């Protein structure tokens, strides 16, 4: 019989387990906490959207739309795309649900995205982002709010060191159009050195040549006309208000006049948090103002600003997994139904106090302790039966003793004794107390 081949994962996808998964979950949990501090509401959105949501809002000339989308025809003949980014789907949801009535809206979302790219470190075909947007806010204070939140998030993740906020303005429509015209004429004069991709961009979106990673384009892009020479008074006031807000909030930034975002709909503020610790995949968080997007989707002109960050890239930068919860194991020392049911009640009580806990009652007593130690739990609670039928339990710090206080555990045990045995802490009789073991009976 022919050997059955095990199916392989799709290229550029990851199975996450153990520390990789814990790091990932820590990024999401930190984001969920921080976005609430700033009053951003959560969203759950479809992973599939009509292809037009992305082609109309991102622009046909973008890498994402022209080369990276996972699009397919479904059984009904409709063209569907696995979302390659969040913003366009959020804008679609804003319009189709009539959320204009709630504007300005502060929204956040996280989840998987799909792009057909060449997989490498920090670049996958299924990857994940956290994303925050403010829709219906035209004032620079909204840009500042998002950047202050991003800055706090990176600090709370402990990865702000070596990560710089690079900031630019793309001006308002008038400034951007004037700059664009100057870029077209400049790049036309240098057609001979431009890469083939950039020659195509010259027709469709010349700004994106500035963003090109092709070495042929780098030199000519570097010397290209700068936005500052084309900024209207209004656009420069806007940018000044953003930078003043950041300075007031103590958020460090540097100007990068060549920074453009890969997507067509950006106006005014554009930014990236960049590190050199991830090789070529150095952008961890990027975003800006996209006042033109909702109009592109057939809505009324709606100012909006937002950012997205790759969860995998943030997770790779974490130095530790974040402070883990203290954990306890209850070792039932001898086999008895009575002890097991006491252990069950203790376990429930301890979990209710927010401390992870589990019972170990399999194998011989030595094996039970070995297992508790191997699990690396912070506390081992031992449960034993006294000769008179009462029981005793002990609290031992594990050999891996990571924490000094027993706070949460003490609370759990006090409540447990009170609820189950009707004894208040003052009624406790310490049978023996030494060597880190506290024995109590009732
Ligand atoms: P890059 O220049 O690295 O391709 P991008 O400009 O395409 O980034 P955005 O569309 O702005 O990226 O997405 C925001 C963030 O999402 C990026 O800064 C990065 O952290 C993450 N990201 C984008 N594409 C991928 C991918 N294929 N794999 C992992 N993370 C990604
Ligand atoms: Mg990309």
Short mmCIF file of C-alpha atoms and ligand atoms in Angstrom, two decimals:
data_model
loop_
_atom_site.label_atom_id
_atom_site.label_comp_id
_atom_site.label_asym_id
_atom_site.label_seq_id
_atom_site.Cartn_x
_atom_site.Cartn_y
_atom_site.Cartn_z
CA UNK A 1 0.00 0.00 0.00
CA UNK A 2 1.32 3.45 -0.86
CA UNK A 3 2.39 5.50 2.14
CA UNK A 4 -0.08 8.28 2.91
CA UNK A 5 1.57 11.70 2.66
CA UNK A 6 0.93 14.00 5.62
CA UNK A 7 -0.54 17.28 4.37
CA UNK A 8 1.83 20.22 4.89
CA UNK A 9 0.81 23.67 6.15
CA UNK A 10 0.17 26.40 3.61
CA UNK A 11 3.42 28.29 2.90
CA UNK A 12 3.74 31.42 5.02
CA UNK A 13 1.37 30.25 7.76
CA UNK A 14 2.36 29.47 11.34
CA UNK A 15 1.19 27.10 14.05
CA UNK A 16 1.78 28.83 17.36
CA UNK A 17 2.30 26.99 20.60
CA UNK A 18 4.13 27.42 23.88
CA UNK A 19 6.20 30.58 24.21
CA UNK A 20 5.38 31.78 20.68
CA UNK A 21 1.69 31.61 21.46
CA UNK A 22 2.16 33.20 24.88
CA UNK A 23 4.03 36.14 23.40
CA UNK A 24 1.32 36.57 20.78
CA UNK A 25 -1.44 36.43 23.41
CA UNK A 26 0.46 38.91 25.59
CA UNK A 27 0.54 41.47 22.75
CA UNK A 28 -3.20 41.09 22.17
CA UNK A 29 -4.04 41.27 25.90
CA UNK A 30 -1.90 44.39 26.36
CA UNK A 31 -3.53 46.03 23.34
CA UNK A 32 -7.01 45.16 24.62
CA UNK A 33 -6.19 46.77 27.98
CA UNK A 34 -4.54 49.89 26.57
CA UNK A 35 -7.19 50.58 23.90
CA UNK A 36 -9.83 50.60 26.66
CA UNK A 37 -7.81 53.20 28.58
CA UNK A 38 -8.19 55.45 25.54
CA UNK A 39 -11.89 54.70 25.02
CA UNK A 40 -11.60 52.68 21.81
CA UNK A 41 -14.53 50.32 21.25
CA UNK A 42 -13.90 46.79 19.99
CA UNK A 43 -15.09 45.39 16.66
CA UNK A 44 -15.52 41.90 15.23
CA UNK A 45 -15.50 41.92 11.44
CA UNK A 46 -15.67 39.40 8.61
CA UNK A 47 -12.43 37.93 7.29
CA UNK A 48 -13.98 37.88 3.79
CA UNK A 49 -15.17 40.97 1.96
CA UNK A 50 -16.26 41.68 -1.61
CA UNK A 51 -13.05 42.24 -3.61
CA UNK A 52 -14.23 45.76 -4.52
CA UNK A 53 -13.88 46.84 -0.87
CA UNK A 54 -10.11 46.61 -1.25
CA UNK A 55 -9.64 47.41 -4.93
CA UNK A 56 -11.75 50.57 -4.63
CA UNK A 57 -10.32 51.85 -1.39
CA UNK A 58 -6.65 50.89 -1.66
CA UNK A 59 -6.30 51.60 -5.38
CA UNK A 60 -5.50 49.16 -8.18
CA UNK A 61 -1.89 50.35 -8.34
CA UNK A 62 -0.93 49.30 -4.83
CA UNK A 63 1.19 46.19 -4.23
CA UNK A 64 -1.52 44.84 -1.99
CA UNK A 65 -4.22 44.97 -4.66
CA UNK A 66 -2.09 44.19 -7.71
CA UNK A 67 0.00 41.33 -6.30
CA UNK A 68 -0.85 40.28 -2.77
CA UNK A 69 -4.58 39.61 -2.44
CA UNK A 70 -6.12 36.20 -1.94
CA UNK A 71 -9.17 36.59 -4.16
CA UNK A 72 -11.49 33.90 -5.41
CA UNK A 73 -14.85 33.44 -6.96
CA UNK A 74 -17.32 31.81 -4.57
CA UNK A 75 -19.93 29.28 -5.61
CA UNK A 76 -22.38 32.07 -6.38
CA UNK A 77 -19.91 33.71 -8.76
CA UNK A 78 -19.07 36.67 -6.51
CA UNK A 79 -15.48 37.86 -6.22
CA UNK A 80 -14.43 37.52 -2.59
CA UNK A 81 -11.13 38.53 -0.97
CA UNK A 82 -9.56 37.40 2.31
CA UNK A 83 -8.92 40.74 4.00
CA UNK A 84 -5.34 41.95 3.45
CA UNK A 85 -5.79 44.87 5.90
CA UNK A 86 -8.41 46.22 8.30
CA UNK A 87 -9.04 49.84 7.35
CA UNK A 88 -11.01 49.23 4.15
CA UNK A 89 -13.31 46.70 5.86
CA UNK A 90 -13.87 49.08 8.78
CA UNK A 91 -14.78 51.85 6.33
CA UNK A 92 -17.17 49.45 4.56
CA UNK A 93 -18.78 48.53 7.89
CA UNK A 94 -19.05 52.21 8.83
CA UNK A 95 -20.99 52.91 5.65
CA UNK A 96 -23.16 49.80 5.43
CA UNK A 97 -24.23 50.00 9.10
CA UNK A 98 -24.87 53.74 9.04
CA UNK A 99 -22.40 54.39 11.85
CA UNK A 100 -22.13 58.03 10.75
CA UNK A 101 -24.64 58.73 13.54
CA UNK A 102 -21.96 57.79 16.12
CA UNK A 103 -19.14 59.87 14.63
CA UNK A 104 -16.51 60.51 15.78
CA UNK A 105 -15.91 56.82 16.46
CA UNK A 106 -12.87 55.35 18.15
CA UNK A 107 -12.60 51.75 17.00
CA UNK A 108 -10.20 48.88 17.49
CA UNK A 109 -9.89 45.39 16.11
CA UNK A 110 -7.38 42.57 15.86
CA UNK A 111 -7.20 39.34 13.91
CA UNK A 112 -5.74 37.53 10.91
CA UNK A 113 -4.96 39.08 7.54
CA UNK A 114 -3.79 37.49 4.31
CA UNK A 115 -1.26 38.66 1.75
CA UNK A 116 0.43 36.64 -0.95
CA UNK A 117 4.01 37.70 -0.18
CA UNK A 118 7.39 36.00 -0.16
CA UNK A 119 7.53 34.49 3.33
CA UNK A 120 10.55 35.34 5.48
CA UNK A 121 11.28 36.30 9.08
CA UNK A 122 8.55 38.72 10.17
CA UNK A 123 6.66 38.34 6.88
CA UNK A 124 3.94 35.76 6.47
CA UNK A 125 1.01 35.02 4.18
CA UNK A 126 -1.33 34.77 7.13
CA UNK A 127 -0.30 37.35 9.71
CA UNK A 128 -2.11 39.24 12.43
CA UNK A 129 -2.57 42.88 13.31
CA UNK A 130 -3.87 45.03 16.09
CA UNK A 131 -5.55 48.09 14.63
CA UNK A 132 -6.97 51.37 15.94
CA UNK A 133 -8.93 53.99 14.02
CA UNK A 134 -10.71 57.26 14.70
CA UNK A 135 -13.39 57.90 12.09
CA UNK A 136 -15.12 61.23 11.62
CA UNK A 137 -12.50 63.38 13.37
CA UNK A 138 -10.76 66.06 11.32
CA UNK A 139 -8.72 67.63 14.09
CA UNK A 140 -5.00 67.00 14.69
CA UNK A 141 -5.84 66.01 18.28
CA UNK A 142 -7.13 62.69 16.88
CA UNK A 143 -3.77 61.97 15.23
CA UNK A 144 -2.06 62.83 18.50
CA UNK A 145 -4.38 60.58 20.53
CA UNK A 146 -3.59 57.58 18.30
CA UNK A 147 0.14 58.20 18.45
CA UNK A 148 0.14 58.64 22.23
CA UNK A 149 -1.75 55.36 22.52
CA UNK A 150 0.72 53.59 20.21
CA UNK A 151 3.60 54.99 22.26
CA UNK A 152 2.07 53.80 25.54
CA UNK A 153 1.38 50.37 24.08
CA UNK A 154 5.01 49.91 22.99
CA UNK A 155 6.20 51.11 26.40
CA UNK A 156 3.87 48.70 28.21
CA UNK A 157 5.12 45.88 26.02
CA UNK A 158 8.64 46.93 27.02
CA UNK A 159 9.77 47.26 23.41
CA UNK A 160 10.03 51.02 23.05
CA UNK A 161 13.81 50.85 23.42
CA UNK A 162 15.32 50.96 19.94
CA UNK A 163 11.97 51.71 18.31
CA UNK A 164 11.64 55.19 16.77
CA UNK A 165 8.57 57.06 15.69
CA UNK A 166 9.15 58.47 12.21
CA UNK A 167 6.72 61.14 11.23
CA UNK A 168 5.85 62.92 8.01
CA UNK A 169 3.06 64.91 6.44
CA UNK A 170 1.71 64.28 2.96
CA UNK A 171 -0.18 67.57 3.06
CA UNK A 172 -3.80 68.23 2.19
CA UNK A 173 -5.17 67.40 -1.27
CA UNK A 174 -3.92 70.68 -2.74
CA UNK A 175 -0.37 70.27 -1.34
CA UNK A 176 -0.27 66.61 -2.25
CA UNK A 177 -1.34 67.32 -5.84
CA UNK A 178 1.32 70.00 -6.30
CA UNK A 179 3.98 67.71 -4.81
CA UNK A 180 2.79 64.86 -7.01
CA UNK A 181 3.11 66.98 -10.16
CA UNK A 182 6.67 67.96 -9.18
CA UNK A 183 7.55 64.31 -8.51
CA UNK A 184 6.17 63.21 -11.89
CA UNK A 185 8.27 65.76 -13.72
CA UNK A 186 11.36 64.94 -11.63
CA UNK A 187 11.05 61.16 -12.08
CA UNK A 188 10.32 61.62 -15.79
CA UNK A 189 13.71 63.30 -16.06
CA UNK A 190 15.25 60.19 -14.47
CA UNK A 191 13.33 57.44 -16.29
CA UNK A 192 16.57 55.80 -17.37
CA UNK A 193 17.54 54.80 -13.79
CA UNK A 194 14.11 53.82 -12.47
CA UNK A 195 13.22 50.17 -11.95
CA UNK A 196 10.49 48.66 -14.09
CA UNK A 197 8.09 48.61 -11.14
CA UNK A 198 8.70 52.28 -10.52
CA UNK A 199 8.15 53.19 -14.17
CA UNK A 200 4.71 51.63 -13.78
CA UNK A 201 4.20 53.53 -10.50
CA UNK A 202 5.11 56.77 -12.27
CA UNK A 203 1.92 56.45 -14.28
CA UNK A 204 -0.32 55.47 -11.41
CA UNK A 205 1.05 56.75 -8.11
CA UNK A 206 4.44 58.43 -8.28
CA UNK A 207 4.54 58.98 -4.49
CA UNK A 208 5.09 55.30 -4.09
CA UNK A 209 8.44 55.47 -5.87
CA UNK A 210 9.69 57.18 -2.70
CA UNK A 211 8.64 54.01 -0.85
CA UNK A 212 10.46 51.67 -3.27
CA UNK A 213 12.88 49.18 -1.80
CA UNK A 214 14.59 48.62 -5.17
CA UNK A 215 18.25 49.73 -4.96
CA UNK A 216 18.01 51.29 -8.47
CA UNK A 217 15.32 53.65 -7.18
CA UNK A 218 16.84 54.56 -3.82
CA UNK A 219 19.32 57.21 -5.00
CA UNK A 220 16.93 59.04 -7.30
CA UNK A 221 14.15 58.82 -4.68
CA UNK A 222 16.46 60.30 -2.05
CA UNK A 223 17.08 63.46 -4.09
CA UNK A 224 13.42 63.88 -5.14
CA UNK A 225 11.41 67.06 -4.36
CA UNK A 226 10.24 67.25 -0.75
CA UNK A 227 6.68 67.85 0.44
CA UNK A 228 7.80 70.81 2.59
CA UNK A 229 8.20 72.97 -0.53
CA UNK A 230 4.56 72.38 -1.46
CA UNK A 231 2.71 72.52 1.86
CA UNK A 232 -0.22 74.91 2.01
CA UNK A 233 -0.45 77.12 5.12
CA UNK A 234 -3.32 74.96 6.33
CA UNK A 235 -1.39 71.73 5.88
CA UNK A 236 1.65 73.04 7.68
CA UNK A 237 -0.49 74.33 10.56
CA UNK A 238 -2.02 70.88 10.83
CA UNK A 239 1.37 69.21 10.99
CA UNK A 240 2.61 71.77 13.53
CA UNK A 241 -0.40 70.99 15.74
CA UNK A 242 0.36 67.26 15.59
CA UNK A 243 4.01 67.70 16.52
CA UNK A 244 3.13 70.17 19.30
CA UNK A 245 0.66 67.62 20.71
CA UNK A 246 3.27 64.88 20.66
CA UNK A 247 5.80 67.13 22.37
CA UNK A 248 3.25 68.05 25.05
CA UNK A 249 2.52 64.35 25.67
CA UNK A 250 6.22 63.53 25.82
CA UNK A 251 6.20 61.26 22.75
CA UNK A 252 9.58 61.26 21.00
CA UNK A 253 9.51 61.49 17.19
CA UNK A 254 11.82 62.19 14.28
CA UNK A 255 10.95 63.73 10.93
CA UNK A 256 11.32 61.52 7.89
CA UNK A 257 10.43 63.66 4.89
CA UNK A 258 10.67 60.64 2.55
CA UNK A 259 8.13 58.57 4.46
CA UNK A 260 5.05 57.79 2.39
CA UNK A 261 2.57 55.08 3.14
CA UNK A 262 2.08 52.33 0.60
CA UNK A 263 -1.61 53.06 0.16
CA UNK A 264 -3.20 55.74 -1.98
CA UNK A 265 -5.65 57.24 0.43
CA UNK A 266 -3.35 58.96 2.91
CA UNK A 267 -3.40 62.70 3.59
CA UNK A 268 -1.60 64.82 6.20
CA UNK A 269 -0.01 62.71 8.92
CA UNK A 270 1.90 59.56 7.98
CA UNK A 271 3.97 57.63 10.50
CA UNK A 272 5.83 54.45 11.24
CA UNK A 273 7.38 53.04 14.38
CA UNK A 274 10.60 51.50 13.10
CA UNK A 275 13.27 49.27 14.64
CA UNK A 276 16.55 47.87 13.35
CA UNK A 277 16.12 44.73 15.45
CA UNK A 278 14.04 42.86 12.86
CA UNK A 279 16.28 43.05 9.80
CA UNK A 280 14.43 44.06 6.64
CA UNK A 281 11.04 43.80 8.34
CA UNK A 282 11.71 46.90 10.47
CA UNK A 283 8.28 48.55 10.53
CA UNK A 284 6.31 47.35 13.53
CA UNK A 285 3.46 49.85 13.45
CA UNK A 286 2.32 52.18 10.70
CA UNK A 287 -0.53 54.45 9.86
CA UNK A 288 -1.76 57.92 9.15
CA UNK A 289 -4.67 60.05 8.11
CA UNK A 290 -6.87 58.79 5.28
CA UNK A 291 -9.40 61.55 4.72
CA UNK A 292 -10.05 60.34 1.14
CA UNK A 293 -10.90 56.69 1.76
CA UNK A 294 -14.55 56.72 2.73
CA UNK A 295 -15.37 58.93 -0.26
CA UNK A 296 -13.64 56.36 -2.51
CA UNK A 297 -16.12 53.81 -1.19
CA UNK A 298 -19.08 56.01 -2.08
CA UNK A 299 -19.60 57.70 1.30
CA UNK A 300 -19.58 61.38 2.17
CA UNK A 301 -16.17 62.96 2.70
CA UNK A 302 -15.18 61.65 6.14
CA UNK A 303 -11.93 62.51 7.87
CA UNK A 304 -10.26 59.56 9.58
CA UNK A 305 -6.94 58.46 10.99
CA UNK A 306 -5.60 55.12 12.18
CA UNK A 307 -2.75 52.67 12.58
CA UNK A 308 -2.03 48.98 12.43
CA UNK A 309 0.78 46.91 13.90
CA UNK A 310 1.90 43.39 13.11
CA UNK A 311 1.35 41.19 16.16
CA UNK A 312 4.07 38.71 15.11
CA UNK A 313 6.63 41.50 14.77
CA UNK A 314 5.71 42.99 18.15
CA UNK A 315 5.82 39.51 19.72
CA UNK A 316 9.32 38.91 18.34
CA UNK A 317 10.53 42.08 20.06
CA UNK A 318 9.26 41.11 23.52
CA UNK A 319 12.05 40.47 25.96
CA UNK A 320 10.04 38.19 28.17
CA UNK A 321 6.54 36.89 27.94
CA UNK A 322 5.32 39.42 30.45
CA UNK A 323 4.74 38.68 34.10
CA UNK A 324 2.98 35.33 34.26
CA UNK A 325 0.18 34.71 36.74
CA UNK A 326 1.28 33.00 39.90
CA UNK A 327 0.11 29.41 39.88
CA UNK A 328 -0.63 26.78 42.49
CA UNK A 329 -0.77 22.99 42.44
CA UNK A 330 -2.66 21.01 45.04
CA UNK A 331 -0.93 17.72 45.75
CA UNK A 332 -3.28 15.23 47.37
CA UNK A 333 -0.84 13.16 49.42
CA UNK A 334 -2.90 10.06 50.05
CA UNK A 335 -5.75 8.61 48.07
CA UNK A 336 -9.07 9.29 49.72
CA UNK A 337 -12.39 10.48 48.36
CA UNK A 338 -12.69 12.94 51.22
CA UNK A 339 -9.33 14.56 50.48
CA UNK A 340 -10.10 14.70 46.79
CA UNK A 341 -13.37 16.51 47.36
CA UNK A 342 -11.64 18.97 49.72
CA UNK A 343 -9.01 19.50 47.04
CA UNK A 344 -11.71 20.15 44.45
CA UNK A 345 -13.25 22.87 46.64
CA UNK A 346 -9.89 24.48 47.32
CA UNK A 347 -9.06 24.46 43.62
CA UNK A 348 -12.33 26.18 42.76
CA UNK A 349 -11.79 28.83 45.44
CA UNK A 350 -8.24 29.55 44.33
CA UNK A 351 -9.26 29.85 40.67
CA UNK A 352 -12.09 32.18 41.70
CA UNK A 353 -9.45 34.46 43.21
CA UNK A 354 -7.83 34.66 39.80
CA UNK A 355 -4.95 32.29 40.41
CA UNK A 356 -4.43 29.34 38.07
CA UNK A 357 -4.59 26.07 39.99
CA UNK A 358 -4.73 22.32 39.38
CA UNK A 359 -4.95 19.11 41.40
CA UNK A 360 -2.32 16.39 41.23
CA UNK A 361 -3.61 13.06 42.52
CA UNK A 362 -2.23 10.52 40.04
CA UNK A 363 0.80 8.27 40.59
CA UNK A 364 2.57 7.60 43.87
CA UNK A 365 3.14 10.49 46.32
CA UNK A 366 6.71 11.06 45.16
CA UNK A 367 5.57 11.23 41.54
CA UNK A 368 2.93 13.76 42.54
CA UNK A 369 5.52 16.12 44.01
CA UNK A 370 7.85 15.62 41.06
CA UNK A 371 5.05 16.53 38.74
CA UNK A 372 4.15 19.67 40.72
CA UNK A 373 7.79 20.78 40.60
CA UNK A 374 8.07 20.02 36.92
CA UNK A 375 4.99 22.12 36.17
CA UNK A 376 6.89 25.04 37.68
CA UNK A 377 3.96 26.15 39.80
CA UNK A 378 4.79 28.82 42.32
CA UNK A 379 3.04 27.18 45.25
CA UNK A 380 2.49 23.57 46.13
CA UNK A 381 -0.37 22.96 48.51
CA UNK A 382 -0.26 19.60 50.19
CA UNK A 383 -3.33 17.90 51.49
CA UNK A 384 -3.16 15.18 54.11
CA UNK A 385 -5.40 13.39 56.55
CA UNK A 386 -4.65 13.47 60.28
CA UNK A 387 -5.07 10.37 62.45
CA UNK A 388 -8.24 11.82 64.02
CA UNK A 389 -9.88 12.20 60.61
CA UNK A 390 -9.33 15.97 60.39
CA UNK A 391 -7.06 17.08 57.61
CA UNK A 392 -3.97 19.24 57.32
CA UNK A 393 -2.68 21.19 54.47
CA UNK A 394 0.65 22.76 53.89
CA UNK A 395 1.79 25.60 51.69
CA UNK A 396 5.21 25.23 50.17
CA UNK A 397 6.91 27.61 47.85
CA UNK A 398 8.14 25.71 44.87
CA UNK A 399 11.87 25.31 44.36
CA UNK A 400 11.38 27.63 41.43
CA UNK A 401 10.17 30.29 43.89
CA UNK A 402 9.60 33.28 41.66
CA UNK A 403 7.62 35.57 43.89
CA UNK A 404 8.02 36.84 47.38
CA UNK A 405 4.44 37.28 48.44
CA UNK A 406 1.68 34.77 48.84
CA UNK A 407 -0.96 37.54 48.67
CA UNK A 408 -3.53 36.10 46.33
CA UNK A 409 -3.11 32.60 47.70
CA UNK A 410 -3.58 33.81 51.27
CA UNK A 411 -6.77 35.54 50.26
CA UNK A 412 -8.01 32.39 48.56
CA UNK A 413 -7.22 30.17 51.52
CA UNK A 414 -8.79 32.55 54.03
CA UNK A 415 -12.00 32.66 52.05
CA UNK A 416 -11.86 28.93 51.63
CA UNK A 417 -11.55 28.28 55.34
CA UNK A 418 -14.30 30.73 56.13
CA UNK A 419 -16.73 29.44 53.52
CA UNK A 420 -16.14 25.75 53.93
CA UNK A 421 -15.38 25.42 57.61
CA UNK A 422 -16.89 28.56 59.03
CA UNK A 423 -13.62 29.57 60.66
CA UNK A 424 -12.31 33.11 60.44
CA UNK A 425 -8.57 33.62 60.15
CA UNK A 426 -8.22 34.39 63.88
CA UNK A 427 -9.48 30.87 64.68
CA UNK A 428 -6.61 29.29 62.81
CA UNK A 429 -4.35 27.14 64.82
CA UNK A 430 -0.92 26.84 63.39
CA UNK A 431 0.21 23.29 63.97
CA UNK A 432 3.69 23.85 62.75
CA UNK A 433 5.37 26.67 60.95
CA UNK A 434 8.85 26.29 59.72
CA UNK A 435 10.91 25.80 56.65
CA UNK A 436 8.27 27.59 54.58
CA UNK A 437 5.59 25.11 55.51
CA UNK A 438 2.46 26.29 57.23
CA UNK A 439 0.27 23.59 58.66
CA UNK A 440 -3.24 24.28 59.77
CA UNK A 441 -5.99 22.12 61.08
CA UNK A 442 -9.50 22.94 62.07
P1 LIG B 1 6.00 46.25 4.80
O1 LIG B 1 6.65 47.46 4.26
O2 LIG B 1 6.79 45.57 5.88
O3 LIG B 1 5.52 45.29 3.73
P2 LIG B 1 3.39 47.39 4.86
O4 LIG B 1 3.57 48.81 4.56
O5 LIG B 1 2.93 46.46 3.79
O6 LIG B 1 4.71 46.78 5.55
P3 LIG B 1 1.05 47.84 6.44
O7 LIG B 1 0.13 47.46 5.35
O8 LIG B 1 1.18 49.25 6.83
O9 LIG B 1 2.48 47.23 6.14
O10 LIG B 1 0.73 46.97 7.74
C1 LIG B 1 1.06 47.44 9.05
C2 LIG B 1 1.93 46.45 9.78
O11 LIG B 1 1.51 45.12 9.60
C3 LIG B 1 3.37 46.42 9.31
O12 LIG B 1 4.09 47.46 9.90
C4 LIG B 1 3.83 45.08 9.84
O13 LIG B 1 4.15 45.15 11.23
C5 LIG B 1 2.61 44.24 9.64
N1 LIG B 1 2.69 43.45 8.41
C6 LIG B 1 2.39 43.84 7.15
N2 LIG B 1 2.54 42.83 6.27
C7 LIG B 1 2.95 41.75 7.01
C8 LIG B 1 3.26 40.38 6.70
N3 LIG B 1 3.18 39.91 5.47
N4 LIG B 1 3.65 39.56 7.72
C9 LIG B 1 3.74 40.02 8.98
N5 LIG B 1 3.44 41.29 9.35
C10 LIG B 1 3.05 42.15 8.37
MG1 LIG B 2 3.85 45.11 2.48
#
